[in-house]
């Protein structure tokens, strides 16, 4: 099992220098894996990332949120095509880096919609996601759809919605990505969605209710980790935290990161790494009860 950290904990700029810094800091904080935000996979410096990952011995994953210009639920075929091209390029970048998990809000734009998703929009999304999953499968990459809150998509807000979506686009490498920050807003509790999605759960984000220090908000992490233990979850568990101390122009604005919840990323990352590993150790002992 890989315990990971989102790159935006360390830098908002993913040029060669930012990539090197994020990889070094992630390794120093004790994590096994870095998740790169591939908001623009066409400009991502694959060579710099490859070298940094090799130097620090880190595993890698990638995520992104589509924009209005690349929304695959759009009624405009040109926008859908741009979204599919971006997703395909992101999979290729991740495969070149040796990563096995591609995730995020990759089935719609990541934004506040002012209207519900249309059946046509969801059908378009399913068709593209199916093709992206097939492209990924040929490269040894798994694809997981991140279930997020109502202010960041109008398609998948709960685990059950993800199951319904996936029932009609069935691919062996396609699954669900749960995030505790979003679950805390939309789900009934932190246990049942993990059980409901267990057969398809491929990726997990650990975030606090305000996206700051773990354990200082309202997310019921003890219950969530018990649920992961109950289903024998073995996929990546990746820490996400965002503060106005580190700003990525595209991502931070979209996520509404207006406040400074921490200043020292080194301490925050090391704390999160311990927090996650401590809970996994504790939960593993439940089998002895
Ligand atoms: Mn997330």
PDB file of N, CA, C and O in Angstrom, residues 103 143-147 158-159 162-163 166 174-178 193 197 200-204 233:
ATOM      1  N   UNK A 103      -6.621   9.683 -11.708  1.00  0.00           N
ATOM      2  CA  UNK A 103      -7.870   9.917 -10.969  1.00  0.00           C
ATOM      3  C   UNK A 103      -8.256  11.399 -11.003  1.00  0.00           C
ATOM      4  O   UNK A 103      -7.636  12.204 -11.681  1.00  0.00           O
ATOM      5  N   UNK A 143      -7.956   3.768 -13.889  1.00  0.00           N
ATOM      6  CA  UNK A 143      -8.625   5.073 -13.919  1.00  0.00           C
ATOM      7  C   UNK A 143      -9.711   5.090 -12.845  1.00  0.00           C
ATOM      8  O   UNK A 143     -10.566   4.202 -12.807  1.00  0.00           O
ATOM      9  N   UNK A 144      -9.669   6.087 -11.957  1.00  0.00           N
ATOM     10  CA  UNK A 144     -10.650   6.166 -10.872  1.00  0.00           C
ATOM     11  C   UNK A 144     -11.345   7.526 -10.890  1.00  0.00           C
ATOM     12  O   UNK A 144     -10.695   8.578 -10.985  1.00  0.00           O
ATOM     13  N   UNK A 145     -12.666   7.503 -10.811  1.00  0.00           N
ATOM     14  CA  UNK A 145     -13.474   8.721 -10.869  1.00  0.00           C
ATOM     15  C   UNK A 145     -13.662   9.263  -9.462  1.00  0.00           C
ATOM     16  O   UNK A 145     -14.236   8.586  -8.595  1.00  0.00           O
ATOM     17  N   UNK A 146     -13.206  10.494  -9.229  1.00  0.00           N
ATOM     18  CA  UNK A 146     -13.282  11.075  -7.882  1.00  0.00           C
ATOM     19  C   UNK A 146     -14.683  11.635  -7.626  1.00  0.00           C
ATOM     20  O   UNK A 146     -15.162  12.513  -8.354  1.00  0.00           O
ATOM     21  N   UNK A 147     -15.305  11.132  -6.578  1.00  0.00           N
ATOM     22  CA  UNK A 147     -16.614  11.607  -6.159  1.00  0.00           C
ATOM     23  C   UNK A 147     -16.391  12.884  -5.335  1.00  0.00           C
ATOM     24  O   UNK A 147     -15.696  12.855  -4.326  1.00  0.00           O
ATOM     25  N   UNK A 158     -21.923  11.336  -4.786  1.00  0.00           N
ATOM     26  CA  UNK A 158     -21.928  10.265  -3.773  1.00  0.00           C
ATOM     27  C   UNK A 158     -21.366   8.975  -4.379  1.00  0.00           C
ATOM     28  O   UNK A 158     -21.365   8.792  -5.609  1.00  0.00           O
ATOM     29  N   UNK A 159     -20.954   8.086  -3.505  1.00  0.00           N
ATOM     30  CA  UNK A 159     -20.449   6.789  -3.948  1.00  0.00           C
ATOM     31  C   UNK A 159     -21.490   6.011  -4.736  1.00  0.00           C
ATOM     32  O   UNK A 159     -21.177   5.349  -5.723  1.00  0.00           O
ATOM     33  N   UNK A 162     -21.634   7.084  -8.220  1.00  0.00           N
ATOM     34  CA  UNK A 162     -20.495   6.555  -8.980  1.00  0.00           C
ATOM     35  C   UNK A 162     -20.771   5.121  -9.420  1.00  0.00           C
ATOM     36  O   UNK A 162     -20.454   4.735 -10.554  1.00  0.00           O
ATOM     37  N   UNK A 163     -21.377   4.326  -8.540  1.00  0.00           N
ATOM     38  CA  UNK A 163     -21.699   2.941  -8.899  1.00  0.00           C
ATOM     39  C   UNK A 163     -22.694   2.900 -10.050  1.00  0.00           C
ATOM     40  O   UNK A 163     -22.558   2.084 -10.974  1.00  0.00           O
ATOM     41  N   UNK A 166     -20.890   3.817 -13.250  1.00  0.00           N
ATOM     42  CA  UNK A 166     -19.971   2.775 -13.711  1.00  0.00           C
ATOM     43  C   UNK A 166     -20.705   1.516 -14.168  1.00  0.00           C
ATOM     44  O   UNK A 166     -20.153   0.732 -14.946  1.00  0.00           O
ATOM     45  N   UNK A 174     -11.450   0.455 -14.490  1.00  0.00           N
ATOM     46  CA  UNK A 174     -12.149   1.697 -14.172  1.00  0.00           C
ATOM     47  C   UNK A 174     -12.851   1.561 -12.816  1.00  0.00           C
ATOM     48  O   UNK A 174     -13.574   0.584 -12.593  1.00  0.00           O
ATOM     49  N   UNK A 175     -12.645   2.529 -11.927  1.00  0.00           N
ATOM     50  CA  UNK A 175     -13.216   2.406 -10.592  1.00  0.00           C
ATOM     51  C   UNK A 175     -13.514   3.736  -9.931  1.00  0.00           C
ATOM     52  O   UNK A 175     -13.638   4.772 -10.590  1.00  0.00           O
ATOM     53  N   UNK A 176     -13.623   3.675  -8.606  1.00  0.00           N
ATOM     54  CA  UNK A 176     -14.065   4.818  -7.794  1.00  0.00           C
ATOM     55  C   UNK A 176     -12.899   5.380  -6.992  1.00  0.00           C
ATOM     56  O   UNK A 176     -12.043   4.643  -6.520  1.00  0.00           O
ATOM     57  N   UNK A 177     -12.929   6.694  -6.835  1.00  0.00           N
ATOM     58  CA  UNK A 177     -11.957   7.428  -6.024  1.00  0.00           C
ATOM     59  C   UNK A 177     -12.760   8.202  -4.980  1.00  0.00           C
ATOM     60  O   UNK A 177     -13.549   9.077  -5.335  1.00  0.00           O
ATOM     61  N   UNK A 178     -12.595   7.844  -3.704  1.00  0.00           N
ATOM     62  CA  UNK A 178     -13.290   8.544  -2.616  1.00  0.00           C
ATOM     63  C   UNK A 178     -12.345   9.521  -1.941  1.00  0.00           C
ATOM     64  O   UNK A 178     -11.136   9.291  -1.854  1.00  0.00           O
ATOM     65  N   UNK A 193     -20.242   4.300   2.563  1.00  0.00           N
ATOM     66  CA  UNK A 193     -19.798   4.464   1.167  1.00  0.00           C
ATOM     67  C   UNK A 193     -18.577   3.612   0.821  1.00  0.00           C
ATOM     68  O   UNK A 193     -18.428   3.167  -0.322  1.00  0.00           O
ATOM     69  N   UNK A 197     -18.841   0.798  -2.161  1.00  0.00           N
ATOM     70  CA  UNK A 197     -17.989   0.880  -3.360  1.00  0.00           C
ATOM     71  C   UNK A 197     -16.816  -0.095  -3.293  1.00  0.00           C
ATOM     72  O   UNK A 197     -15.937  -0.048  -4.169  1.00  0.00           O
ATOM     73  N   UNK A 200     -15.052  -1.664  -6.240  1.00  0.00           N
ATOM     74  CA  UNK A 200     -14.533  -0.765  -7.281  1.00  0.00           C
ATOM     75  C   UNK A 200     -13.636   0.342  -6.729  1.00  0.00           C
ATOM     76  O   UNK A 200     -13.168   1.190  -7.487  1.00  0.00           O
ATOM     77  N   UNK A 201     -13.390   0.319  -5.405  1.00  0.00           N
ATOM     78  CA  UNK A 201     -12.603   1.405  -4.806  1.00  0.00           C
ATOM     79  C   UNK A 201     -11.126   1.233  -5.147  1.00  0.00           C
ATOM     80  O   UNK A 201     -10.486   0.263  -4.759  1.00  0.00           O
ATOM     81  N   UNK A 202     -10.598   2.200  -5.899  1.00  0.00           N
ATOM     82  CA  UNK A 202      -9.219   2.097  -6.402  1.00  0.00           C
ATOM     83  C   UNK A 202      -8.285   3.155  -5.835  1.00  0.00           C
ATOM     84  O   UNK A 202      -7.067   3.057  -5.980  1.00  0.00           O
ATOM     85  N   UNK A 203      -8.871   4.226  -5.243  1.00  0.00           N
ATOM     86  CA  UNK A 203      -8.013   5.360  -4.872  1.00  0.00           C
ATOM     87  C   UNK A 203      -8.695   6.146  -3.758  1.00  0.00           C
ATOM     88  O   UNK A 203      -9.933   6.277  -3.758  1.00  0.00           O
ATOM     89  N   UNK A 204      -7.903   6.675  -2.823  1.00  0.00           N
ATOM     90  CA  UNK A 204      -8.459   7.407  -1.691  1.00  0.00           C
ATOM     91  C   UNK A 204      -7.679   8.699  -1.457  1.00  0.00           C
ATOM     92  O   UNK A 204      -6.444   8.702  -1.447  1.00  0.00           O
ATOM     93  N   UNK A 233      -8.791  -2.684   2.005  1.00  0.00           N
ATOM     94  CA  UNK A 233      -8.341  -1.768   0.947  1.00  0.00           C
ATOM     95  C   UNK A 233      -6.811  -1.773   0.843  1.00  0.00           C
ATOM     96  O   UNK A 233      -6.120  -1.665   1.854  1.00  0.00           O
TER      97      UNK A 233
END
